[in-house]
Short mmCIF file of C-alpha atoms in Angstrom, two decimals:
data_model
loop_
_atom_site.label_atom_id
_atom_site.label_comp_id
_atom_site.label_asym_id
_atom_site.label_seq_id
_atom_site.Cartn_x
_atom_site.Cartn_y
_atom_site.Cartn_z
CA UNK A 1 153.40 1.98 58.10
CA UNK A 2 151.75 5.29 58.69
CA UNK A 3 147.99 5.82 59.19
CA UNK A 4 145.55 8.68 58.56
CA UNK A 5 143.09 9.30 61.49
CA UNK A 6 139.45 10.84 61.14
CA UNK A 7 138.32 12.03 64.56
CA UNK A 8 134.54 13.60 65.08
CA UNK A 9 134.79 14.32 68.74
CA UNK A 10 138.12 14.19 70.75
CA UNK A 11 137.43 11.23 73.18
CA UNK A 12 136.41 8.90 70.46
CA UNK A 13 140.29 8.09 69.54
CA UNK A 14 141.75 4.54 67.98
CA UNK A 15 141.70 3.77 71.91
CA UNK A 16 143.61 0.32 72.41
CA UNK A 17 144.55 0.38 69.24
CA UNK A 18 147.18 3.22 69.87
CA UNK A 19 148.84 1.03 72.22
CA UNK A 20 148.26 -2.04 69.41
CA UNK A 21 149.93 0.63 66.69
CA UNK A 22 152.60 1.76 68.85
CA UNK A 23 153.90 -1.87 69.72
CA UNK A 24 153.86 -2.61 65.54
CA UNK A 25 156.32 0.55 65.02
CA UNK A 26 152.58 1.96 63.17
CA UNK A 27 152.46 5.81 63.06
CA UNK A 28 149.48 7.92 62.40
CA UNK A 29 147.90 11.15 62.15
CA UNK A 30 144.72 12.38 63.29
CA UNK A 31 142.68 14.86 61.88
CA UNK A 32 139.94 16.80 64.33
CA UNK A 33 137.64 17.62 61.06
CA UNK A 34 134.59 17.96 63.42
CA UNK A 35 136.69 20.85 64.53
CA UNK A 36 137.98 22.46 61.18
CA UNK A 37 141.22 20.51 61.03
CA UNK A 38 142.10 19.98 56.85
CA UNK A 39 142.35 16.59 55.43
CA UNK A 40 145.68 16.26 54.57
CA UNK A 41 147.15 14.89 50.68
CA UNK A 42 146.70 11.09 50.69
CA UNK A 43 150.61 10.74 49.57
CA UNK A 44 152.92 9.03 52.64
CA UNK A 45 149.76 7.05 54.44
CA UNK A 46 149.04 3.49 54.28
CA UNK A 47 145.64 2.88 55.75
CA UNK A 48 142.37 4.92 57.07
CA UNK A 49 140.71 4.87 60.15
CA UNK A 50 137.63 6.21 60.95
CA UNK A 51 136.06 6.63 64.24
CA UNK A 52 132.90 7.59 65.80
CA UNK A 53 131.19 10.91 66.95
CA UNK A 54 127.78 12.13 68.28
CA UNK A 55 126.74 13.57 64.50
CA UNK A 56 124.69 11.44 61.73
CA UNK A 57 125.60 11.32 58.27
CA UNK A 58 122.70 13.07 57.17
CA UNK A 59 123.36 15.77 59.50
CA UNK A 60 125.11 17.43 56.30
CA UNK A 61 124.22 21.00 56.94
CA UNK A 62 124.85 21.44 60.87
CA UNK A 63 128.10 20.06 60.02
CA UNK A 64 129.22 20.71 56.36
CA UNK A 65 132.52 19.30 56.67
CA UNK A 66 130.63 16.22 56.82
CA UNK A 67 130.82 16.59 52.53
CA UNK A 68 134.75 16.68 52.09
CA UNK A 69 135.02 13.71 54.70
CA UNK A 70 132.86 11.17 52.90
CA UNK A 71 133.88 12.45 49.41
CA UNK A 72 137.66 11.94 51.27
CA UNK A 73 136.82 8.59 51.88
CA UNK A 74 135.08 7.46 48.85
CA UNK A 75 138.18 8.58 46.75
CA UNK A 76 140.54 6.27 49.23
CA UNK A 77 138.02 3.17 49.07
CA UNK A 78 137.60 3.80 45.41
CA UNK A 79 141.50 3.61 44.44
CA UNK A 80 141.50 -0.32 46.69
CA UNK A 81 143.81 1.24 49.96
CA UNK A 82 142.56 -0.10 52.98
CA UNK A 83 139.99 1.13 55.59
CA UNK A 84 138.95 0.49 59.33
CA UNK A 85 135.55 2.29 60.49
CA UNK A 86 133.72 1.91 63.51
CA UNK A 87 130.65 3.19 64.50
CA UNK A 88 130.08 6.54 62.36
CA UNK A 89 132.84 5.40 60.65
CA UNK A 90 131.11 2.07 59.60
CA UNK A 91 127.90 4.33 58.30
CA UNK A 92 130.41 7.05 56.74
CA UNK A 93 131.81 4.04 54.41
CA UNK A 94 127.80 2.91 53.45
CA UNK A 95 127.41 6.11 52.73
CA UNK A 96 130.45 7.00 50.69
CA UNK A 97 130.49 4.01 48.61
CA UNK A 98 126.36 4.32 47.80
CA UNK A 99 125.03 2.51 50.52
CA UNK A 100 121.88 4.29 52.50
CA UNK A 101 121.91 5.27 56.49
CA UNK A 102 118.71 6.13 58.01
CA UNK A 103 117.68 6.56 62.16
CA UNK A 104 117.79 2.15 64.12
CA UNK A 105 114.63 1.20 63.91
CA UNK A 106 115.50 -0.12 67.56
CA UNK A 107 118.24 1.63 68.96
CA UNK A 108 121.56 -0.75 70.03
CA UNK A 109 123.13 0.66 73.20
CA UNK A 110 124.40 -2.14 75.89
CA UNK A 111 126.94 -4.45 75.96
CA UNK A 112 125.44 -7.24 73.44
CA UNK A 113 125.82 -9.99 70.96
CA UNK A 114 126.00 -9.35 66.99
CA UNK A 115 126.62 -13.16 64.90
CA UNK A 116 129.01 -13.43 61.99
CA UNK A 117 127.23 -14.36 59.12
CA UNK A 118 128.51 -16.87 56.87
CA UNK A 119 130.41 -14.47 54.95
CA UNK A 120 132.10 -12.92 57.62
CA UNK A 121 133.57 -16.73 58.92
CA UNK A 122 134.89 -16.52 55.89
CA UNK A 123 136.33 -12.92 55.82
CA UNK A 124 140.05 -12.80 56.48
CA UNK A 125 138.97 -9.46 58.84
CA UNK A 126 137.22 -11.86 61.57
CA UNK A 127 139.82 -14.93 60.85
CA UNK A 128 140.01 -16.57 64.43
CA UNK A 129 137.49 -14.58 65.80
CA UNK A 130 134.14 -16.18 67.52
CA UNK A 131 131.27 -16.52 65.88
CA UNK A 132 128.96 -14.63 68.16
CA UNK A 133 130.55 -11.48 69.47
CA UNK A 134 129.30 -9.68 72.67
CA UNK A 135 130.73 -5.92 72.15
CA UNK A 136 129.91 -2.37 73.45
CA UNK A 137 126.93 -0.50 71.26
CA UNK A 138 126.01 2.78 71.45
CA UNK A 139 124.22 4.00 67.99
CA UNK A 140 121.26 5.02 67.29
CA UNK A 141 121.13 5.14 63.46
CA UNK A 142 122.82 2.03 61.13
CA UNK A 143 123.24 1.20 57.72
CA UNK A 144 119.52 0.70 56.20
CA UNK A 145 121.25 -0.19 52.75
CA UNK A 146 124.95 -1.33 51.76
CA UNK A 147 126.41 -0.25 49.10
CA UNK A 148 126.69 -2.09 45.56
CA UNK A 149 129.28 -4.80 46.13
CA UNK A 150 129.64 -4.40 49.93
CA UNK A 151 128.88 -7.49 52.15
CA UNK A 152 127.43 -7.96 55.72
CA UNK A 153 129.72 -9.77 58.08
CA UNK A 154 127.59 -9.34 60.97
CA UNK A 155 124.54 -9.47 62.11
CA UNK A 156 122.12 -8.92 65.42
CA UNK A 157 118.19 -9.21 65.69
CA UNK A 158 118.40 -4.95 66.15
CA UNK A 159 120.45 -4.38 63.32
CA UNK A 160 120.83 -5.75 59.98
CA UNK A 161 124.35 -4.47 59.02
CA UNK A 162 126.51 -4.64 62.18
CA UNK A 163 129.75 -5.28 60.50
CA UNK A 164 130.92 -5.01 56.50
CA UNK A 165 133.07 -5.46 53.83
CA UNK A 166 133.74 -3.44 50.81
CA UNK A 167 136.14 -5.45 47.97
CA UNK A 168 138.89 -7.08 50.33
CA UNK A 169 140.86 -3.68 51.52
CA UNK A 170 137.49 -1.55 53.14
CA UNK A 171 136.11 -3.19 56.93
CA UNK A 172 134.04 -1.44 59.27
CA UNK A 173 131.91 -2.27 62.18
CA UNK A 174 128.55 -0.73 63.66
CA UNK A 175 129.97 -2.04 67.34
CA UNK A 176 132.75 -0.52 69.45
CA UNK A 177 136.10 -2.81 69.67
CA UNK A 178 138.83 0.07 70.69
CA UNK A 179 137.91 0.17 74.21
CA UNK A 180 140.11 0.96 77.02
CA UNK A 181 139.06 0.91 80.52
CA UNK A 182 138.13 4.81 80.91
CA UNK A 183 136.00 4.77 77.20
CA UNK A 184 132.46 4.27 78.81
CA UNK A 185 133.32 7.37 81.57
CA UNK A 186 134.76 9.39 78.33
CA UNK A 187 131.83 9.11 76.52
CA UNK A 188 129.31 9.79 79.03
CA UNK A 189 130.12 12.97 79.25
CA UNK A 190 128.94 14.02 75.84
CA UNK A 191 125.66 15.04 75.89
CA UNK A 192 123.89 13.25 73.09
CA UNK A 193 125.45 10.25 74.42
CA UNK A 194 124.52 10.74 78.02
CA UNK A 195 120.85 11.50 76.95
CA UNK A 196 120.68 8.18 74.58
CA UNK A 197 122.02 6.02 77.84
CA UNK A 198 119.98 6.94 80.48
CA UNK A 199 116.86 6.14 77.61
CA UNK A 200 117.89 3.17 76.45
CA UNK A 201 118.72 2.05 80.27
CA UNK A 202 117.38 4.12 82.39
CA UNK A 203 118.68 5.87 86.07
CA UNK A 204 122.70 4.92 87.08
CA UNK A 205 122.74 3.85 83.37
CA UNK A 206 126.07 5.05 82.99
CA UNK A 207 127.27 3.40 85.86
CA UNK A 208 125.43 0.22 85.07
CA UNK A 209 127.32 0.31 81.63
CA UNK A 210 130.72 0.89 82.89
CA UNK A 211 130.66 -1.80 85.01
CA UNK A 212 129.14 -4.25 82.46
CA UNK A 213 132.44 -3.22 79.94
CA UNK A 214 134.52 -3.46 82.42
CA UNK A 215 133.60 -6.97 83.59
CA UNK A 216 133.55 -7.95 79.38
CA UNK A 217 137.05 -5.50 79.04
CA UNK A 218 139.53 -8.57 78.77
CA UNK A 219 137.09 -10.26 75.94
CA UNK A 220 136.45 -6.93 74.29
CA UNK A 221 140.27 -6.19 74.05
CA UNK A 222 141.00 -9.98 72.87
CA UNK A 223 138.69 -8.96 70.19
CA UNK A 224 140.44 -5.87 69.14
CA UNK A 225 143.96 -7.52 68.55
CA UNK A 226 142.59 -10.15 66.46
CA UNK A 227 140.81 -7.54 64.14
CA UNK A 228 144.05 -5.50 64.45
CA UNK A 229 145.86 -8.32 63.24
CA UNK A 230 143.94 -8.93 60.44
CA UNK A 231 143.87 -5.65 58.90
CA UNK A 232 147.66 -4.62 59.48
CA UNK A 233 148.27 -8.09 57.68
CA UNK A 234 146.00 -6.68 54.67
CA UNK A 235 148.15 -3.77 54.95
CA UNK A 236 151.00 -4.96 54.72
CA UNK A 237 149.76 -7.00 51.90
CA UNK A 238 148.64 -3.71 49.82
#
């Protein structure tokens, strides 16, 4: 199998999940398009991924590649392949597919619960996962509408839309599951995310959120194998 990357900023990468791919025999490729990189022809790739970044979907006209990604990924959802997003990449596939995405009414950033609603127990995406989830967020806009024929698979009191479903080949979640040890460190030194952190939790937040991933790592990394598993099985399947 052989996957097609979307990257918005370099140090938000598939994280564990290379390590996941690289024990399957998975290949992929990723593209930089924050930084100009061309989407490549569809032919030759079995699945999307799409990861975060510091930029909002509306954000259109500071970034204009922004257009050719979600009209990229609305083609690939449209024609049934299958699709991973997480974080921007969640809000990219509302987007793409006719959902809306506006600024979190209350911002999510912590290490905190989201609850599988009842049709995510019964999506084969979270099969054997628990039903409340503690994970790593760190957005401050979500999915205000999903699209037509989308489903919510998740839940929290902040946000509405914290994981979904589009047919049975498109998943994507508003919370972070690709940690590694170093991600929290990685991502404090972007700006934007820096700035939102030290808000949301005030002096030595970074610090203070390192240390509460890294005490949650081995649970946050059980996580990502199971939702691994269940999307290299649908796959395989396609």
């Amino acid at each position: 199998m052989h996957g097609l990357v979307f990257q918005h900023i370099a140090c938000e990468h598939p994280g564990i999940f290379r390590d996941l791919m690289r024990a399957d025999g998975v290949s992929w490729d990723a593209v930089e398009v924050d930084e100009g990189e061309n989407i490549p022809d569809f032919a030759g790739y079995d699945f999307m991924m799409v990861m975060g970044g510091p930029m909002d979907v509306w954000q259109k006209q500071e970034n204009p590649w922004l257009v050719a990604e979600i009209a990229a990924i609305h083609d690939w959802v449209s024609d049934g392949k299958p699709y991973i997003g997480f974080c921007l990449g969640h809000q990219l596939l509302a987007e793409a597919m006719g959902g809306e995405v506006g600024p979190a009414a209350t911002p999510e950033i912590g290490i905190l619960p989201v609850q599988l609603t009842e049709e995510g127990l019964e999506s084969r995406f979270f099969e054997n996962a628990p039903r409340e989830i503690y994970s790593l967020q760190w957005h401050s806009a979500e999915v205000t509408k999903v699209p037509p024929g989308a489903a919510i698979l998740a839940s929290s009191k902040a946000c509405n839309v914290n994981a979904m479903s589009f047919g049975d080949h498109a998943f994507s979640v508003q919370f972070h599951v690709e940690l590694t040890p170093d991600t929290v460190r990685e991502w404090g030194d972007v700006p934007e995310y820096a700035s939102a952190l030290e808000k949301a939790m005030g002096e030595g937040a970074l610090q203070k959120m390192d240390s509460a991933a890294a005490d949650k790592m081995l649970e946050f990394n059980q996580l990502s194998s199971i939702l691994y598993r269940n999307f290299i099985e649908r796959v395989r399947a396609a």
